[in-house]
């Protein structure tokens, strides 16, 4: 099939059809009838899934922070216990197939296409004014149910997309076990303005008599969870963070101290699933005894893109230029921003200490000839500079996100040389890599300018503290020609590729420079960076 001069593949054709289901600019927009929760039972009947879905052995997880990581750990544990797993998560970073994982791998293109058109064509054929085509996320959840039932998996791990009570995944009537990860303030335009209201929406996944687990929560949130659990005779237990000593000296597969909280929840969910489905061969309910070998393997081999992920840029050659390393974390709430900042600070300190350890000057007099200094292995010693690459959705409050990030980094002695603000490259109403971003003349940068103003005001307030801590600042050249607006501490670029180009040009021109770039604020931004860096 041709689109202009370009041939559109069968996969891209499916993504175009999927894109047609994106009908709104914001999740708070209630104008789409295909978003009505009560229609889900109609959709299941049209797809002949109403009976099949009741036979899935489901682990259902909601939460503000950590639900994706919890689901990832849980899937990895049960896969390593020998079960066929299906994992449904959101959002995807690069390819929509990431949302559907079978036995730990993204669903293949062939299988995706077969199941996609099977669902899409039936729903399209039966669509009426009263029962229109489902909205984008509703369709993806229905597609997940089709995939998991057809593939005859042993366990389905479902991550709630948004909230809980009215989420498409909540059409499951009898999960085996439910989990609530850490709660905080996010999507308040939909879920409510207090932690209690948010907790009430998340607790909407509780089902009568089905055991549920959560992690330590703020008092207001915990009270609401307990009230909701009590009404439904749900045995609700609070799980402590996993004791690191149970891993026999190994590290969790996902980076960051906060992951021990998510791992503890995953262990409880996995153990309870094993117990309730009569899988008696492998069990772990006594938190004082050693973890089963399969659990340790699952926890230490779990992987999840875009969460505390370190990706060196392949485009730059560290032998002939400086280093460019991206530190990617999709944090987008004040609490997760603080966790992200702590992880970034500790990660770069570890890397920079290793660099210092590796560098052993031949004499104490140092180099006085002004030439780049070399390590004992002949490599150039690098001066590191920390750069922030940031964007967030306009429903987020940068007055909460950016101070949390800056202050936490400062407490660890980390100060950003520059902050770069960019629009997301992804087109909101298009799925797939062939969806081109708008031309630069069409891009509205008013939100990025607003983010820049917040950052510059923060830097003015912290001017005494935010001083240069090494001699890398002289290597950070001006880039007014590439940027839409440059200030003393920041710049707005009209596109992500332009910002990446400036970063690459800077390190290409200076062998003694290492840019450590924290990319955060939006999982969409993380995905866009990965698309460029991993090409």
Coordinates of C-alpha atoms in Angstrom, one line a residue:
X1 CA 0.0 0.0 0.0
X2 CA 1.5 3.4 -1.0
X3 CA 1.1 6.7 0.9
X4 CA 2.5 9.4 -1.5
X5 CA 5.8 8.0 -2.6
X6 CA 6.2 5.9 0.5
X7 CA 5.2 2.3 0.8
X8 CA 3.2 1.6 4.0
X9 CA 3.8 -1.8 5.5
X10 CA 1.1 -4.1 6.8
X11 CA 2.2 -3.2 10.3
X12 CA 2.1 0.5 9.7
X13 CA -1.4 0.1 8.2
X14 CA -2.5 -1.5 11.5
X15 CA -1.0 1.3 13.5
X16 CA -2.9 3.8 11.3
X17 CA -6.1 2.0 12.1
X18 CA -5.2 2.0 15.8
X19 CA -4.4 5.8 15.6
X20 CA -8.0 6.4 14.4
X21 CA -9.2 5.4 17.9
X22 CA -7.3 8.3 19.5
X23 CA -10.1 10.9 19.5
X24 CA -9.2 13.2 22.3
X25 CA -6.3 15.5 23.5
X26 CA -6.6 14.8 27.2
X27 CA -7.5 11.8 29.3
X28 CA -9.9 14.1 31.2
X29 CA -11.9 14.6 28.0
X30 CA -15.2 12.7 28.5
X31 CA -16.6 13.4 25.0
X32 CA -15.9 10.0 23.6
X33 CA -18.7 7.5 24.1
X34 CA -16.3 4.7 23.4
X35 CA -14.8 5.5 26.8
X36 CA -18.0 4.6 28.8
X37 CA -17.1 1.8 31.2
X38 CA -20.4 0.0 30.9
X39 CA -19.7 -0.6 27.2
X40 CA -16.9 -3.0 28.0
X41 CA -19.2 -5.9 28.6
X42 CA -20.7 -5.3 25.2
X43 CA -17.3 -5.2 23.6
X44 CA -16.4 -8.5 25.3
X45 CA -19.5 -10.2 24.0
X46 CA -18.9 -8.9 20.4
X47 CA -15.4 -10.5 20.6
X48 CA -16.7 -13.7 22.3
X49 CA -14.4 -13.0 25.2
X50 CA -17.0 -12.7 28.0
X51 CA -16.6 -16.4 29.1
X52 CA -12.9 -16.7 28.2
X53 CA -11.8 -13.7 30.3
X54 CA -13.3 -15.3 33.4
X55 CA -10.9 -18.2 33.0
X56 CA -7.8 -16.1 33.0
X57 CA -5.8 -16.3 36.3
X58 CA -5.2 -12.6 36.8
X59 CA -2.8 -10.6 39.0
X60 CA -4.2 -7.0 38.9
X61 CA -2.0 -4.1 40.0
X62 CA -2.9 -0.4 40.4
X63 CA -0.9 2.5 42.0
X64 CA 0.6 5.9 41.3
X65 CA 4.3 4.9 41.3
X66 CA 5.9 1.6 40.8
X67 CA 3.0 -0.4 39.4
X68 CA 4.9 -1.1 36.1
X69 CA 8.0 -2.2 38.0
X70 CA 5.9 -4.4 40.3
X71 CA 4.2 -6.1 37.3
X72 CA 7.6 -6.6 35.7
X73 CA 9.1 -8.2 38.8
X74 CA 6.0 -10.4 39.2
X75 CA 6.0 -11.6 35.6
X76 CA 9.7 -12.4 35.8
X77 CA 9.3 -14.4 39.0
X78 CA 6.4 -16.5 37.7
X79 CA 8.1 -17.1 34.3
X80 CA 11.2 -18.3 36.1
X81 CA 8.9 -20.6 38.1
X82 CA 8.1 -22.3 34.8
X83 CA 4.7 -20.7 34.0
X84 CA 3.5 -19.2 30.6
X85 CA 3.1 -15.5 31.3
X86 CA 1.2 -12.6 29.7
X87 CA 2.0 -9.1 30.8
X88 CA -0.1 -6.0 29.8
X89 CA 1.5 -2.7 30.7
X90 CA 1.4 1.0 29.5
X91 CA 2.6 3.2 28.0
X92 CA 4.9 1.8 25.3
X93 CA 8.2 3.7 24.7
X94 CA 9.1 2.8 21.1
X95 CA 6.7 0.2 19.8
X96 CA 3.1 -0.5 20.8
X97 CA 3.9 -4.3 20.9
X98 CA 5.8 -3.6 24.1
X99 CA 2.5 -3.4 25.9
X100 CA 1.8 -7.1 25.2
X101 CA 4.5 -9.5 26.5
X102 CA 4.3 -13.3 26.2
X103 CA 6.9 -15.2 28.2
X104 CA 8.9 -12.1 28.7
X105 CA 9.1 -11.0 25.1
X106 CA 7.1 -8.4 23.1
X107 CA 4.5 -10.1 21.0
X108 CA 5.7 -10.8 17.5
X109 CA 4.6 -8.6 14.6
X110 CA 2.8 -11.5 12.9
X111 CA 0.8 -12.4 16.0
X112 CA 0.0 -8.8 16.7
X113 CA -1.3 -8.2 13.2
X114 CA -3.5 -11.4 13.3
X115 CA -5.0 -10.6 16.7
X116 CA -5.3 -6.8 16.0
X117 CA -7.4 -7.3 12.8
X118 CA -9.4 -10.1 14.3
X119 CA -10.6 -7.6 17.1
X120 CA -10.7 -4.5 15.0
X121 CA -12.8 -5.9 12.1
X122 CA -15.4 -7.5 14.5
X123 CA -15.8 -4.3 16.5
X124 CA -15.9 -2.2 13.4
X125 CA -18.6 -4.4 11.8
X126 CA -20.8 -4.2 14.9
X127 CA -20.2 -0.5 15.7
X128 CA -23.4 1.6 16.1
X129 CA -24.2 5.0 17.5
X130 CA -24.9 3.4 20.9
X131 CA -21.9 1.1 20.9
X132 CA -19.2 3.0 18.9
X133 CA -15.7 1.8 18.4
X134 CA -13.8 1.7 21.7
X135 CA -11.3 4.4 22.5
X136 CA -7.6 3.8 22.1
X137 CA -6.7 2.3 25.6
X138 CA -10.0 0.4 25.8
X139 CA -9.2 -1.3 22.5
X140 CA -5.7 -2.2 23.6
X141 CA -7.0 -3.8 26.8
X142 CA -9.5 -5.8 24.8
X143 CA -6.7 -6.8 22.4
X144 CA -4.7 -8.0 25.5
X145 CA -7.6 -10.1 26.6
X146 CA -7.8 -11.7 23.2
X147 CA -4.1 -12.3 23.0
X148 CA -3.9 -13.8 26.5
X149 CA -6.9 -16.1 26.1
X150 CA -5.9 -17.3 22.6
X151 CA -2.3 -18.0 23.7
X152 CA -3.5 -20.0 26.7
X153 CA -1.2 -18.4 29.2
X154 CA -1.0 -19.6 32.8
X155 CA -1.0 -16.2 34.4
X156 CA -2.0 -12.7 33.2
X157 CA -0.4 -9.7 34.9
X158 CA -2.5 -6.6 34.2
X159 CA -1.2 -3.1 35.0
X160 CA -4.0 -0.6 35.4
X161 CA -3.7 2.2 32.8
X162 CA -5.3 5.0 34.9
X163 CA -7.0 5.0 38.2
X164 CA -8.6 1.7 38.8
X165 CA -12.3 1.7 39.3
X166 CA -13.2 2.7 35.7
X167 CA -10.0 1.4 34.0
X168 CA -10.6 -1.0 31.1
X169 CA -8.6 -3.7 32.9
X170 CA -11.1 -3.6 35.8
X171 CA -13.6 -5.5 33.6
X172 CA -11.9 -8.6 35.2
X173 CA -14.4 -9.8 37.8
X174 CA -12.4 -12.4 39.8
X175 CA -8.7 -11.9 39.8
X176 CA -6.5 -14.3 41.8
X177 CA -4.9 -11.4 43.8
X178 CA -4.7 -7.6 43.6
X179 CA -1.8 -5.2 44.4
X180 CA -1.7 -1.4 45.1
X181 CA 1.8 0.1 44.7
X182 CA 2.8 3.5 46.2
X183 CA 0.2 6.2 46.0
X184 CA 0.8 9.9 45.3
X185 CA -0.6 12.9 43.5
X186 CA -1.0 12.3 39.8
X187 CA -3.8 12.7 37.2
X188 CA -5.7 14.8 39.7
X189 CA -7.9 16.3 37.0
X190 CA -9.4 12.8 36.7
X191 CA -8.9 11.0 40.0
X192 CA -9.4 13.8 42.6
X193 CA -7.4 16.4 44.5
X194 CA -6.7 14.5 47.7
X195 CA -4.8 11.3 48.5
X196 CA -8.0 9.9 49.9
X197 CA -9.9 10.4 46.6
X198 CA -7.0 9.0 44.6
X199 CA -6.8 5.9 46.9
X200 CA -10.5 5.4 46.5
X201 CA -10.2 5.2 42.7
X202 CA -7.2 2.8 43.0
X203 CA -9.1 0.6 45.5
X204 CA -11.8 0.2 42.8
X205 CA -9.9 -2.9 41.7
X206 CA -10.7 -4.7 44.9
X207 CA -13.1 -7.6 44.4
X208 CA -15.2 -9.4 47.1
X209 CA -13.0 -11.8 49.1
X210 CA -10.0 -11.5 46.8
X211 CA -6.8 -11.0 48.8
X212 CA -4.9 -7.7 48.2
X213 CA -1.5 -6.4 49.1
X214 CA -0.1 -2.9 49.3
X215 CA 3.1 -1.1 50.4
X216 CA 3.3 1.4 53.3
X217 CA 1.2 4.4 52.3
X218 CA 0.5 7.9 53.7
X219 CA -2.1 7.7 56.5
X220 CA -4.9 9.3 54.5
X221 CA -4.5 6.9 51.6
X222 CA -4.1 3.8 53.9
X223 CA -7.3 4.6 55.7
X224 CA -9.3 4.7 52.5
X225 CA -7.7 1.5 51.2
X226 CA -8.6 -0.3 54.5
X227 CA -12.2 1.1 54.4
X228 CA -12.7 -0.2 50.9
X229 CA -11.1 -3.5 51.7
X230 CA -13.4 -4.0 54.7
X231 CA -16.6 -3.3 52.7
X232 CA -15.7 -6.2 50.4
X233 CA -14.2 -8.6 52.9
X234 CA -10.8 -8.2 51.2
X235 CA -7.9 -9.4 53.3
X236 CA -5.5 -6.5 52.8
X237 CA -1.9 -6.8 53.9
X238 CA 0.9 -4.3 54.0
X239 CA 4.1 -5.6 52.6
X240 CA 7.5 -4.3 53.8
X241 CA 10.3 -3.6 51.3
X242 CA 12.3 -6.7 50.3
X243 CA 15.3 -7.4 52.5
X244 CA 18.3 -7.1 50.1
X245 CA 20.1 -9.9 52.0
X246 CA 17.5 -12.4 50.7
X247 CA 19.1 -12.0 47.2
X248 CA 22.3 -13.9 48.2
X249 CA 24.5 -11.0 47.2
X250 CA 22.9 -10.3 43.9
X251 CA 21.2 -7.0 42.8
X252 CA 17.7 -6.4 41.6
X253 CA 17.3 -6.3 37.9
X254 CA 15.7 -2.8 38.2
X255 CA 18.0 0.0 39.5
X256 CA 17.2 2.2 42.5
X257 CA 16.5 1.8 46.3
X258 CA 12.8 2.3 45.7
X259 CA 12.7 -1.0 43.7
X260 CA 13.0 -3.0 46.9
X261 CA 9.5 -1.7 47.8
X262 CA 8.2 -2.9 44.4
X263 CA 10.0 -6.2 44.7
X264 CA 8.5 -6.9 48.1
X265 CA 5.0 -6.4 46.7
X266 CA 5.9 -8.6 43.7
X267 CA 7.0 -11.4 46.0
X268 CA 3.7 -11.2 47.9
X269 CA 1.6 -11.2 44.8
X270 CA 3.6 -14.1 43.2
X271 CA 3.5 -16.2 46.4
X272 CA -0.3 -15.7 46.8
X273 CA -0.9 -16.5 43.1
X274 CA 1.0 -19.7 43.6
X275 CA -0.9 -20.6 46.7
X276 CA -4.4 -19.8 45.4
X277 CA -3.9 -21.6 42.1
X278 CA -2.7 -24.7 44.0
X279 CA 0.9 -24.5 42.6
X280 CA 2.3 -26.2 45.7
X281 CA 5.7 -27.1 44.3
X282 CA 7.1 -23.5 44.7
X283 CA 5.9 -21.3 47.5
X284 CA 7.1 -18.4 49.6
X285 CA 4.9 -16.9 52.3
X286 CA 7.3 -16.9 55.3
X287 CA 9.2 -13.7 54.9
X288 CA 11.9 -14.8 57.3
X289 CA 13.0 -17.8 55.3
X290 CA 15.3 -17.7 52.2
X291 CA 13.7 -16.8 48.9
X292 CA 13.3 -19.7 46.4
X293 CA 15.9 -19.8 43.7
X294 CA 13.3 -19.1 41.0
X295 CA 12.2 -15.9 42.9
X296 CA 15.8 -14.7 43.1
X297 CA 16.4 -15.3 39.4
X298 CA 13.1 -13.5 38.5
X299 CA 13.9 -10.5 40.7
X300 CA 17.6 -10.2 39.5
X301 CA 16.8 -10.7 35.8
X302 CA 13.8 -8.4 35.5
X303 CA 14.2 -5.6 33.0
X304 CA 12.1 -2.6 32.1
X305 CA 13.0 0.2 29.6
X306 CA 12.8 3.8 30.7
X307 CA 13.1 3.3 34.4
X308 CA 16.5 4.1 35.8
X309 CA 18.1 3.1 32.5
X310 CA 21.6 4.1 31.5
X311 CA 22.3 4.2 27.7
X312 CA 25.7 5.4 26.3
X313 CA 25.2 7.2 22.9
X314 CA 26.4 4.9 20.1
X315 CA 26.8 7.8 17.7
X316 CA 29.8 9.2 19.5
X317 CA 33.2 7.5 19.6
X318 CA 34.8 7.9 23.0
X319 CA 38.2 7.2 21.5
X320 CA 38.1 10.3 19.4
X321 CA 35.5 12.5 21.1
X322 CA 34.0 13.0 24.5
X323 CA 31.4 10.8 26.1
X324 CA 27.6 11.2 25.9
X325 CA 25.6 9.1 28.3
X326 CA 21.8 9.2 28.8
X327 CA 20.3 8.5 32.2
X328 CA 16.6 7.8 31.4
X329 CA 13.8 7.7 34.0
X330 CA 10.1 8.3 33.2
X331 CA 9.4 10.1 36.6
X332 CA 6.5 12.5 36.3
X333 CA 5.3 13.1 39.9
X334 CA 7.0 15.0 42.7
X335 CA 7.7 11.9 44.7
X336 CA 9.1 9.9 41.7
X337 CA 11.1 12.9 40.7
X338 CA 12.8 12.9 44.0
X339 CA 13.6 9.2 43.7
X340 CA 14.8 9.7 40.1
X341 CA 17.1 12.6 41.3
X342 CA 18.6 10.4 44.0
X343 CA 19.2 7.5 41.6
X344 CA 20.9 9.9 39.0
X345 CA 23.1 11.5 41.6
X346 CA 24.3 8.2 43.0
X347 CA 24.8 6.7 39.6
X348 CA 27.0 9.6 38.2
X349 CA 28.9 9.7 41.5
X350 CA 29.7 6.0 41.1
X351 CA 30.8 6.5 37.5
X352 CA 32.9 9.6 38.2
X353 CA 34.6 8.0 41.2
X354 CA 35.6 5.1 39.0
X355 CA 37.0 7.6 36.5
X356 CA 39.0 9.2 39.3
X357 CA 40.2 5.8 40.5
X358 CA 41.3 4.8 37.0
X359 CA 43.2 8.1 36.6
X360 CA 46.6 7.9 38.3
X361 CA 48.9 10.8 37.4
X362 CA 52.5 9.8 36.9
X363 CA 53.7 12.5 39.3
X364 CA 52.2 15.0 41.8
X365 CA 53.1 18.1 39.8
X366 CA 50.3 17.5 37.4
X367 CA 50.2 18.7 33.8
X368 CA 51.2 22.2 33.1
X369 CA 51.3 22.2 29.3
X370 CA 47.5 22.7 28.9
X371 CA 47.1 19.4 27.0
X372 CA 44.3 17.0 27.8
X373 CA 45.5 14.7 30.6
X374 CA 45.7 11.0 30.0
X375 CA 45.0 8.0 32.2
X376 CA 47.5 5.2 32.7
X377 CA 45.8 3.3 29.9
X378 CA 46.4 6.2 27.5
X379 CA 42.7 7.3 27.4
X380 CA 41.8 11.0 27.9
X381 CA 40.5 11.8 31.4
X382 CA 37.0 13.3 31.0
X383 CA 35.6 16.3 32.8
X384 CA 31.9 15.6 33.5
X385 CA 29.0 18.0 33.1
X386 CA 25.4 17.2 34.1
X387 CA 22.7 18.2 31.7
X388 CA 18.9 18.0 32.2
X389 CA 16.8 17.1 29.2
X390 CA 13.1 17.7 30.2
X391 CA 9.6 17.8 29.1
X392 CA 6.3 17.0 30.9
X393 CA 2.6 17.1 30.0
X394 CA 0.8 20.4 30.6
X395 CA -1.4 18.8 33.2
X396 CA 1.6 18.4 35.4
X397 CA 2.8 21.2 37.7
X398 CA 6.5 22.1 37.0
X399 CA 6.5 24.2 40.1
X400 CA 6.3 20.9 42.0
X401 CA 8.4 18.7 39.7
X402 CA 11.4 20.8 39.0
X403 CA 12.2 22.1 42.5
X404 CA 12.0 18.5 43.8
X405 CA 14.5 17.4 41.1
X406 CA 16.9 20.3 41.6
X407 CA 16.9 20.2 45.4
X408 CA 17.4 16.5 45.7
X409 CA 20.3 16.6 43.2
X410 CA 21.8 19.6 45.1
X411 CA 21.6 17.7 48.4
X412 CA 23.9 15.1 46.7
X413 CA 26.2 17.7 45.4
X414 CA 25.0 17.5 41.8
X415 CA 24.2 20.8 39.9
X416 CA 23.1 20.9 36.3
X417 CA 25.2 23.0 33.9
X418 CA 22.3 23.4 31.5
X419 CA 18.7 22.4 31.3
X420 CA 17.3 21.7 27.8
X421 CA 13.5 21.9 27.2
X422 CA 12.0 20.2 24.2
X423 CA 8.6 19.2 22.9
X424 CA 8.0 15.5 22.5
X425 CA 8.7 14.2 19.1
X426 CA 5.8 11.8 19.2
X427 CA 2.6 13.0 17.6
X428 CA -0.2 12.7 20.1
X429 CA -2.8 11.3 17.7
X430 CA -0.5 9.0 15.8
X431 CA 1.0 5.6 16.7
X432 CA 4.1 4.3 15.0
X433 CA 7.6 5.4 13.9
X434 CA 6.3 6.4 10.5
X435 CA 4.2 9.2 12.1
X436 CA 6.2 12.3 11.3
X437 CA 6.3 15.1 13.9
X438 CA 4.9 18.5 12.8
X439 CA 7.3 20.9 11.0
X440 CA 9.1 23.4 13.1
X441 CA 6.9 26.2 12.0
X442 CA 3.9 24.4 13.4
X443 CA 5.3 23.7 16.8
X444 CA 3.9 25.6 19.7
X445 CA 6.8 26.1 22.2
X446 CA 4.8 28.1 24.8
X447 CA 4.8 25.2 27.3
X448 CA 8.6 24.7 26.9
X449 CA 9.1 28.5 27.5
X450 CA 7.0 28.2 30.6
X451 CA 9.2 25.3 31.9
X452 CA 12.3 27.3 31.1
X453 CA 11.0 30.3 33.2
X454 CA 10.4 28.0 36.2
X455 CA 13.9 26.7 35.9
X456 CA 15.6 30.1 35.5
X457 CA 13.7 31.4 38.6
X458 CA 14.8 28.3 40.6
X459 CA 18.4 28.9 39.5
X460 CA 18.2 32.6 40.5
X461 CA 17.0 31.5 43.9
X462 CA 19.8 29.0 44.3
X463 CA 22.5 31.1 42.7
X464 CA 24.9 30.9 45.6
X465 CA 24.6 27.1 45.7
X466 CA 24.4 26.3 42.0
X467 CA 28.0 27.1 41.3
X468 CA 30.3 25.2 39.0
X469 CA 31.8 22.2 40.8
X470 CA 34.4 21.3 38.2
X471 CA 36.1 22.8 35.2
X472 CA 33.7 21.3 32.7
X473 CA 31.6 24.5 32.4
X474 CA 34.1 26.1 30.0
X475 CA 33.5 23.2 27.7
X476 CA 29.7 23.8 27.5
X477 CA 29.6 26.0 24.5
X478 CA 26.9 28.5 23.6
X479 CA 24.2 27.1 21.2
X480 CA 22.0 30.1 20.4
X481 CA 22.1 29.2 16.7
X482 CA 20.4 25.8 17.3
X483 CA 18.0 26.7 20.1
X484 CA 14.8 28.6 19.9
X485 CA 15.7 30.6 23.1
X486 CA 18.8 30.4 25.2
X487 CA 19.1 31.8 28.8
X488 CA 22.1 31.6 31.2
X489 CA 21.2 28.2 32.6
X490 CA 18.8 26.7 30.0
X491 CA 17.7 26.6 26.4
X492 CA 14.5 25.6 24.6
X493 CA 15.0 23.6 21.4
X494 CA 12.2 23.4 18.8
X495 CA 12.8 19.7 18.4
X496 CA 14.4 16.8 20.3
X497 CA 16.7 15.9 17.3
X498 CA 18.1 19.4 17.5
X499 CA 18.9 19.1 21.2
X500 CA 20.5 15.7 20.6
X501 CA 22.5 17.2 17.7
X502 CA 23.9 19.9 20.0
X503 CA 24.8 17.4 22.6
X504 CA 26.6 15.2 20.1
X505 CA 28.4 18.1 18.4
X506 CA 29.6 19.3 21.8
X507 CA 31.2 16.0 22.8
X508 CA 32.5 15.4 19.2
X509 CA 34.5 18.7 19.5
X510 CA 36.0 18.0 22.9
X511 CA 37.8 14.8 23.8
X512 CA 38.0 15.7 27.5
X513 CA 34.2 16.2 28.0
X514 CA 31.6 13.8 29.3
X515 CA 28.0 14.8 29.2
X516 CA 25.8 12.9 31.7
X517 CA 22.3 13.7 30.5
X518 CA 19.3 13.1 32.8
X519 CA 16.2 12.6 30.6
X520 CA 13.0 12.8 32.7
X521 CA 9.5 14.2 33.1
X522 CA 7.7 12.1 30.6
X523 CA 7.8 8.5 29.4
X524 CA 6.9 9.8 26.0
X525 CA 10.1 11.8 26.0
X526 CA 12.0 8.8 27.2
X527 CA 10.6 6.8 24.2
X528 CA 11.5 9.5 21.8
X529 CA 15.1 9.7 23.0
X530 CA 15.5 5.9 22.8
X531 CA 14.2 5.9 19.2
X532 CA 17.0 8.3 18.3
X533 CA 19.8 6.9 20.4
X534 CA 19.1 3.2 19.6
X535 CA 18.8 3.7 15.8

